[in-house]
mmCIF file of C-alpha atoms in Angstrom:
data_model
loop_
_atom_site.group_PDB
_atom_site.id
_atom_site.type_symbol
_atom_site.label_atom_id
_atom_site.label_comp_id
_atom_site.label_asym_id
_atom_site.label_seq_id
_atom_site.Cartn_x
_atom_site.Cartn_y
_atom_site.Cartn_z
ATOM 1 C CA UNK A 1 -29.215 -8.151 -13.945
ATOM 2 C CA UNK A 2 -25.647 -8.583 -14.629
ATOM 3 C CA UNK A 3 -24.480 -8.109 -18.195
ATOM 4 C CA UNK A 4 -22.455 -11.309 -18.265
ATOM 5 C CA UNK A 5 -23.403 -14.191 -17.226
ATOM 6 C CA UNK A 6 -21.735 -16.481 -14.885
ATOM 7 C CA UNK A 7 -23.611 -20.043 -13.219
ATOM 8 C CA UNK A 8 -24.095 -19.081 -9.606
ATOM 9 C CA UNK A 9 -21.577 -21.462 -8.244
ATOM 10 C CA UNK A 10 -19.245 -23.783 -9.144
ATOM 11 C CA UNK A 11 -17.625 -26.711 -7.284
ATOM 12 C CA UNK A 12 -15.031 -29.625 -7.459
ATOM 13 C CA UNK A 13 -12.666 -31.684 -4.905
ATOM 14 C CA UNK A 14 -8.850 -31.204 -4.227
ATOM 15 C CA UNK A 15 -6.673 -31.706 -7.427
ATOM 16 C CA UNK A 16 -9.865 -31.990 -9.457
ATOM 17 C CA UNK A 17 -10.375 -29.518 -12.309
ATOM 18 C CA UNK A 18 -13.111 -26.621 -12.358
ATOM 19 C CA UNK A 19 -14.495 -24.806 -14.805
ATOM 20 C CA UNK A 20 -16.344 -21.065 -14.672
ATOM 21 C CA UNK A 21 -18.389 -20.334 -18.238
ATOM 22 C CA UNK A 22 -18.997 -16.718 -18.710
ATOM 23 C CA UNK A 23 -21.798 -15.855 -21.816
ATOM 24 C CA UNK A 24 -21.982 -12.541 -23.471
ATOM 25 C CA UNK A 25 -22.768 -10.701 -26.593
ATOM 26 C CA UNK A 26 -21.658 -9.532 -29.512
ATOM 27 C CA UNK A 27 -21.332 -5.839 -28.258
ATOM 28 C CA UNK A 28 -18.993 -7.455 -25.085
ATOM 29 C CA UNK A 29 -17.276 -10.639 -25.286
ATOM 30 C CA UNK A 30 -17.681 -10.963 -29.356
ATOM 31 C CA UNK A 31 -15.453 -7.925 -29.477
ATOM 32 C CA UNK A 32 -13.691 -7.340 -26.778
ATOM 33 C CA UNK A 33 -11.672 -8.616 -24.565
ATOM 34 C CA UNK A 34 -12.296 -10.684 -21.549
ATOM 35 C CA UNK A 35 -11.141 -10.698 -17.859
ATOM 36 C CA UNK A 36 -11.286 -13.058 -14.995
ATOM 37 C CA UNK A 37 -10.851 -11.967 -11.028
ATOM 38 C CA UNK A 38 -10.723 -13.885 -8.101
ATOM 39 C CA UNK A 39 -11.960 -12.390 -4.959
ATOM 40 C CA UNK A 40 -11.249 -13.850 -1.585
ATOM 41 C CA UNK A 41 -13.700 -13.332 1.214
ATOM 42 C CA UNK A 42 -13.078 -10.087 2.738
ATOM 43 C CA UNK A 43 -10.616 -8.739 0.103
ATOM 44 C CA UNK A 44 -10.221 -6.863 -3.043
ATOM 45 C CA UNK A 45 -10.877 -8.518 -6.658
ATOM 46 C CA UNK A 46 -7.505 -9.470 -7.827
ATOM 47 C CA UNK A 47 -6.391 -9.987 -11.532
ATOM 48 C CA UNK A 48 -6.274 -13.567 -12.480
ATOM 49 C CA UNK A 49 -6.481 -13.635 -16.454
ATOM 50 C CA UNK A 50 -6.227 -10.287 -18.949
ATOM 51 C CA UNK A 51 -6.725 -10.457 -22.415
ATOM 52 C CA UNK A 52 -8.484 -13.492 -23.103
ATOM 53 C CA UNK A 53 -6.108 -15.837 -21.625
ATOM 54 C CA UNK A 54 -2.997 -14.101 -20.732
ATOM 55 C CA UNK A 55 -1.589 -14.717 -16.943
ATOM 56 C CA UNK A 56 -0.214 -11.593 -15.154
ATOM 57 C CA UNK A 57 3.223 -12.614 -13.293
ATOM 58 C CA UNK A 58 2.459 -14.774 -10.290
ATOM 59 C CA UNK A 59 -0.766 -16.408 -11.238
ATOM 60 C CA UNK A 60 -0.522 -19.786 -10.731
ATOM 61 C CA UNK A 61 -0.697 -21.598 -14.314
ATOM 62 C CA UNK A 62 -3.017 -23.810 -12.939
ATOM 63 C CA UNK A 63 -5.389 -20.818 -13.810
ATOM 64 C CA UNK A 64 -6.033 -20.723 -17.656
ATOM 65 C CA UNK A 65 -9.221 -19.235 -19.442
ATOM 66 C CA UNK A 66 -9.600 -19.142 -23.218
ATOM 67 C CA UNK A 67 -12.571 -17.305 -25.482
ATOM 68 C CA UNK A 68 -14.849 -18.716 -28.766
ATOM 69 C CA UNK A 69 -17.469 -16.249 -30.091
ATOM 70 C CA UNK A 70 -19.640 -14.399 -27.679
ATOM 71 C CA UNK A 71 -18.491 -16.727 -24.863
ATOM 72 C CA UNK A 72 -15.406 -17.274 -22.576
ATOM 73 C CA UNK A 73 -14.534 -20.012 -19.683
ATOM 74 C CA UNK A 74 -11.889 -20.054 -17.032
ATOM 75 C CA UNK A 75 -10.074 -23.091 -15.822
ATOM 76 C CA UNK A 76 -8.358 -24.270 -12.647
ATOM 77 C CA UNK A 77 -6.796 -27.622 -12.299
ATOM 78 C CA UNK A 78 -5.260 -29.132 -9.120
ATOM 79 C CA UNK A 79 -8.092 -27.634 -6.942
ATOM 80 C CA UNK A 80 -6.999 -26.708 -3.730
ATOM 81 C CA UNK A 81 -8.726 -25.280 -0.842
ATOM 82 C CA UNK A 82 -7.105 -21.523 -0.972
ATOM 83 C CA UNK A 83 -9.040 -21.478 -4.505
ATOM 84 C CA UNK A 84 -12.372 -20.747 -2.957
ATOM 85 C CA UNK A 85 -13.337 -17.692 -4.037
ATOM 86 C CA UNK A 86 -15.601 -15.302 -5.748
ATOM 87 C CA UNK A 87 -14.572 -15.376 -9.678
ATOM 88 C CA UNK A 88 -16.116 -12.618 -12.058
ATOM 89 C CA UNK A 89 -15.029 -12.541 -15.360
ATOM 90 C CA UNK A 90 -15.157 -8.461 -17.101
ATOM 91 C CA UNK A 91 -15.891 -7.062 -20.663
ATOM 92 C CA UNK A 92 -16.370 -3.558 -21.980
ATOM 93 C CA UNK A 93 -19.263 -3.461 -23.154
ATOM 94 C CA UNK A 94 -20.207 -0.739 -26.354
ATOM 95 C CA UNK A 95 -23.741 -0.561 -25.113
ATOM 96 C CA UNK A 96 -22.942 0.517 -21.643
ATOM 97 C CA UNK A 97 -19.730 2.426 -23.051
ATOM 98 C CA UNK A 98 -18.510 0.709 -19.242
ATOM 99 C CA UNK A 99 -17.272 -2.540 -17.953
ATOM 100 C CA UNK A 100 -19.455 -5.389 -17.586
ATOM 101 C CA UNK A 101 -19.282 -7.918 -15.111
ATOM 102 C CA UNK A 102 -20.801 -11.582 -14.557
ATOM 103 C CA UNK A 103 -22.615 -11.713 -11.354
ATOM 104 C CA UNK A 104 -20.000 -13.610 -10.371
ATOM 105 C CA UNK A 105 -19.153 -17.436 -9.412
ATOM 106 C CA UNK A 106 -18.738 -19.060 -5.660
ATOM 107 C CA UNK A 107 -15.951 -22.014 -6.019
ATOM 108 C CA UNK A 108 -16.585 -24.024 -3.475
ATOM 109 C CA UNK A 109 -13.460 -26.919 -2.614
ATOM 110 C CA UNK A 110 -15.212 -30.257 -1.409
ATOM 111 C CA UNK B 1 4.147 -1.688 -5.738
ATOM 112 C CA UNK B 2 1.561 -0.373 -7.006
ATOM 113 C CA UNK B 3 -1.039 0.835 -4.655
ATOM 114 C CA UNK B 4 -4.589 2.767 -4.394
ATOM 115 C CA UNK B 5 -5.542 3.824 -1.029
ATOM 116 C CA UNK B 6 -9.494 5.728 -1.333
ATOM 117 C CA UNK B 7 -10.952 7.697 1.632
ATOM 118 C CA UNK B 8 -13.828 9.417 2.111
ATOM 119 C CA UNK B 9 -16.934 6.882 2.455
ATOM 120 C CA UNK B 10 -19.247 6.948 5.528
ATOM 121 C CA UNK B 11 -22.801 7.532 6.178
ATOM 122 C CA UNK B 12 -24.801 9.777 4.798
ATOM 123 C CA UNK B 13 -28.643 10.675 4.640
ATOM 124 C CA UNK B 14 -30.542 10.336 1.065
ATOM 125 C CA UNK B 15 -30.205 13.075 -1.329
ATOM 126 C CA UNK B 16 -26.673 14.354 0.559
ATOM 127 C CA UNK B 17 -22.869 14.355 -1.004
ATOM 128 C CA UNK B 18 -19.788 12.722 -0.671
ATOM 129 C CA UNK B 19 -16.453 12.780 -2.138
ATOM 130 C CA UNK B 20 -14.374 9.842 -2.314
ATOM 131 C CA UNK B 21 -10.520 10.245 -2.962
ATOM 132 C CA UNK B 22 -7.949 7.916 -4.138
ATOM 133 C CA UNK B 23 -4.529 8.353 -3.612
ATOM 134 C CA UNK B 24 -2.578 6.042 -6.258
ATOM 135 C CA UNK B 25 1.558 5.520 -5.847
ATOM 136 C CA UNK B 26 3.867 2.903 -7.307
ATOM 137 C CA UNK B 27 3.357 3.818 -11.036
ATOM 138 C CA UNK B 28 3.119 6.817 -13.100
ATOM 139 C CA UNK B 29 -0.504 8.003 -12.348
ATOM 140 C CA UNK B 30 -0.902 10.379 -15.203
ATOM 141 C CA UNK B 31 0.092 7.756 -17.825
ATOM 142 C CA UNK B 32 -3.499 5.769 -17.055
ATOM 143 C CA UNK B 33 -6.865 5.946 -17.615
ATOM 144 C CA UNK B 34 -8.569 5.126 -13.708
ATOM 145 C CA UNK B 35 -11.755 3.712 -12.587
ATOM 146 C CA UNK B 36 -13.811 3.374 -9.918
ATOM 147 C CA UNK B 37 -16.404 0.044 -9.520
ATOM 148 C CA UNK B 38 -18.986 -0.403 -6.743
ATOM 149 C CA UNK B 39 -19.758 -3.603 -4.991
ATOM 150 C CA UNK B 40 -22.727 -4.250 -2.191
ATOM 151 C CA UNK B 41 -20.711 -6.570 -0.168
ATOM 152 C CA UNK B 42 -22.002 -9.913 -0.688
ATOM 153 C CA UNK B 43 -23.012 -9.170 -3.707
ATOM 154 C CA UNK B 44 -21.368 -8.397 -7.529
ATOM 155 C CA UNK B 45 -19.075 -5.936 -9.069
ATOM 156 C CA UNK B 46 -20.615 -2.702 -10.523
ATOM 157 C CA UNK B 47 -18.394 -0.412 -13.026
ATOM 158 C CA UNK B 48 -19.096 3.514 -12.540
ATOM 159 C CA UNK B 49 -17.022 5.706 -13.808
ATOM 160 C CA UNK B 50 -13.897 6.202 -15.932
ATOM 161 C CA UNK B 51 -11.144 9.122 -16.416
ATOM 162 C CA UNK B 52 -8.746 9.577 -19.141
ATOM 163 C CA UNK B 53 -5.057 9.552 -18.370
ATOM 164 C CA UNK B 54 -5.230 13.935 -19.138
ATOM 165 C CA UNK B 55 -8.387 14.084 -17.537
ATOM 166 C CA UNK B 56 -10.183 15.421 -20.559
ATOM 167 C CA UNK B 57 -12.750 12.027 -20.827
ATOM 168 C CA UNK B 58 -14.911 11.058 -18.422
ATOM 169 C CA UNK B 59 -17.402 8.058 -19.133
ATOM 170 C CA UNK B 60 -20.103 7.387 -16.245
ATOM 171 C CA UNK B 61 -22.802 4.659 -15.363
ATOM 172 C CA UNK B 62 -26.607 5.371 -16.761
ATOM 173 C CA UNK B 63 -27.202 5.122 -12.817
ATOM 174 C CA UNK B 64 -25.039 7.772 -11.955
ATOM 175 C CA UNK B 65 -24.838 10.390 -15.169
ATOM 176 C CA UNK B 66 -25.608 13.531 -13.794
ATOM 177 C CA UNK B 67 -24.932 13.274 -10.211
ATOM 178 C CA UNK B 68 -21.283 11.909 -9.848
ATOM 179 C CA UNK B 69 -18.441 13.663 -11.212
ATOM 180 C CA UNK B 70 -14.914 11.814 -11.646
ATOM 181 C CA UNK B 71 -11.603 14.043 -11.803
ATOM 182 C CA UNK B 72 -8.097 14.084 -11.175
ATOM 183 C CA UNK B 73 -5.292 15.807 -10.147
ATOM 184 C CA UNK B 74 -2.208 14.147 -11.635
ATOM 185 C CA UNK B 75 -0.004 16.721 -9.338
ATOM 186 C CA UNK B 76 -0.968 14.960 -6.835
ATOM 187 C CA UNK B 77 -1.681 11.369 -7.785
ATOM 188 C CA UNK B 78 -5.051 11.567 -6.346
ATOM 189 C CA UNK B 79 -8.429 10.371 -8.139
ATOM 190 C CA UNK B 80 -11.724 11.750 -6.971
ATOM 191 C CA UNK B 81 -15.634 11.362 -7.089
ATOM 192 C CA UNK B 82 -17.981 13.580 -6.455
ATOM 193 C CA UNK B 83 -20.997 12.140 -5.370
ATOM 194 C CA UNK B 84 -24.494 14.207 -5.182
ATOM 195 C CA UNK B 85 -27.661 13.471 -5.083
ATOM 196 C CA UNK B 86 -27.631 10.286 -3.213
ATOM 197 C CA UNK B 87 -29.748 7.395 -3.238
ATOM 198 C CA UNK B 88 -29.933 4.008 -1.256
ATOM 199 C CA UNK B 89 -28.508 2.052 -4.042
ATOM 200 C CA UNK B 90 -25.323 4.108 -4.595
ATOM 201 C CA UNK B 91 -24.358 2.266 -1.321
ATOM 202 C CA UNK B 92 -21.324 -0.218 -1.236
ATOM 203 C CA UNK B 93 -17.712 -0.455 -1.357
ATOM 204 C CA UNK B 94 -15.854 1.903 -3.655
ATOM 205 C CA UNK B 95 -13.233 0.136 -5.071
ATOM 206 C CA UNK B 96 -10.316 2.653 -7.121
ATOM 207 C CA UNK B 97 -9.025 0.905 -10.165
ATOM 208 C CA UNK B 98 -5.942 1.139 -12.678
ATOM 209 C CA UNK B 99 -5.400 0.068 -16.098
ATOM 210 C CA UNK B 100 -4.057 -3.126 -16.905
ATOM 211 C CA UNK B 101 -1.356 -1.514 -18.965
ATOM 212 C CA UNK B 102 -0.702 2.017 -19.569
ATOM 213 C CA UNK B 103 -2.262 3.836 -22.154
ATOM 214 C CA UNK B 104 -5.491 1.008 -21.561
ATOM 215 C CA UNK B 105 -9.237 2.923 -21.111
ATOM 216 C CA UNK B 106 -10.804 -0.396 -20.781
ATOM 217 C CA UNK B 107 -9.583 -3.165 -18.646
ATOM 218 C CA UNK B 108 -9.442 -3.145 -14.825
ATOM 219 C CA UNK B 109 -6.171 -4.226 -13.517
ATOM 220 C CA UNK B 110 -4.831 -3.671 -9.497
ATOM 221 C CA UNK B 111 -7.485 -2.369 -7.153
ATOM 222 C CA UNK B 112 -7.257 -0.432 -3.875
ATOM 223 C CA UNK B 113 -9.150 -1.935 -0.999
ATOM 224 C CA UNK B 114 -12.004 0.144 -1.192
ATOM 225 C CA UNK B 115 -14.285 3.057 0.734
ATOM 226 C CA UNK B 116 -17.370 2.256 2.345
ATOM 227 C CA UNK B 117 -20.202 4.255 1.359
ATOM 228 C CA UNK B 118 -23.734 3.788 3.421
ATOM 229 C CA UNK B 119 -27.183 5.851 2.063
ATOM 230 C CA UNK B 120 -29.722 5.972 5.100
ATOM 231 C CA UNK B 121 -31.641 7.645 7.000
#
């Protein structure tokens, strides 16, 4: 039981755009802030969007996440292939007094 | 660049110990909170512990209060866990993490490429 949560899998075709939703609560993502990661098979999580919607340098702006309430949803536009991936998005959390995570997304390119 | 390298996984019986260690370079260690996450390859990201830039604060995972200890030696640039007690589902990948920015106790920014860590008999 993950304590964001993230659909299962996600999909779209080459230069389409994707969306990943990410739902919290008010103890998480309704006061704090959020954070995506991409994780390619076989590798570390890497840092794709910190602070609601800030890029660290050299992510591609085609990655772009924003945050309303007790919910937050990353973006990527001009799907290519290299974007499949595992994306989590991350919260503290005041009830854990820890990090949460989503269970995490599968992007699968068409 | 900045860079975690951990050590120390392998396989270990239930109920028996294990330290992981994290050696961290490329940035001033003893400036940032660090953290260490869990994943069951294949499966999601697990937060477990956190350290305070002094070493003074430790925060832990329900799952784990009690029988992991995080510390530090900022001498060294080294992070550590001390893992007792073990059970089956303490097993995964044990990823070291740093700060997004300095001075940060709550975000996970660059992470080292993990130690694996297998409970069995």
């Amino acid at each position: 039981q993950s304590v964001l949560t993230q659909p299962p899998s996600a999909s779209g075709t080459p230069g389409q755009r994707a969306t990943i939703s990410c739902s919290g609560t008010s103890s998480n993502i309704g006061s704090h802030y959020v954070y995506w990661y991409q994780q390619l098979p076989g590798t570390a999580p890497k840092l794709l969007i910190f602070r609601d919607h800030q890029r660290p340098s050299g992510v591609s702006a085609r990655f772009s996440a924003s945050k309303s309430g007790t919910s937050a949803s990353l973006a990527i536009s001009g799907l290519r292939s290299e974007d499949e991936a595992d994306y989590y998005c991350a919260a503290w959390d005041d009830s854990l007094s820890g990090v949460g995570f989503g269970g995490g997304t599968k992007l699968t390119v068409l | 660049d900045v860079q975690m390298v951990e050590s120390g996984g392998g396989l270990v019986p239930p109920g028996g110990s294990l330290r992981l260690s994290c050696e961290a370079s490329g940035f001033i260690f003893g400036s940032h909170w660090m953290h260490w996450v869990r994943q069951v390859p294949g499966q999601g990201l697990v937060w477990v512990s956190r350290i305070s830039s002094d070493g003074n604060i430790t925060t832990y995972a329900d799952s784990v209060k009690g029988r992991f200890t995080i510390s530090r030696d900022n001498a060294k640039n080294t992070l550590n866990l001390q893992m007792n007690n073990l059970r089956d589902d303490d097993s995964g990948l044990y990823y070291c993490v740093k700060p997004v920015h300095q001075y940060d106790s709550r975000s996970l920014g660059d992470w080292g490429r993990g130690t694996l860590v297998a409970v069995s008999s």
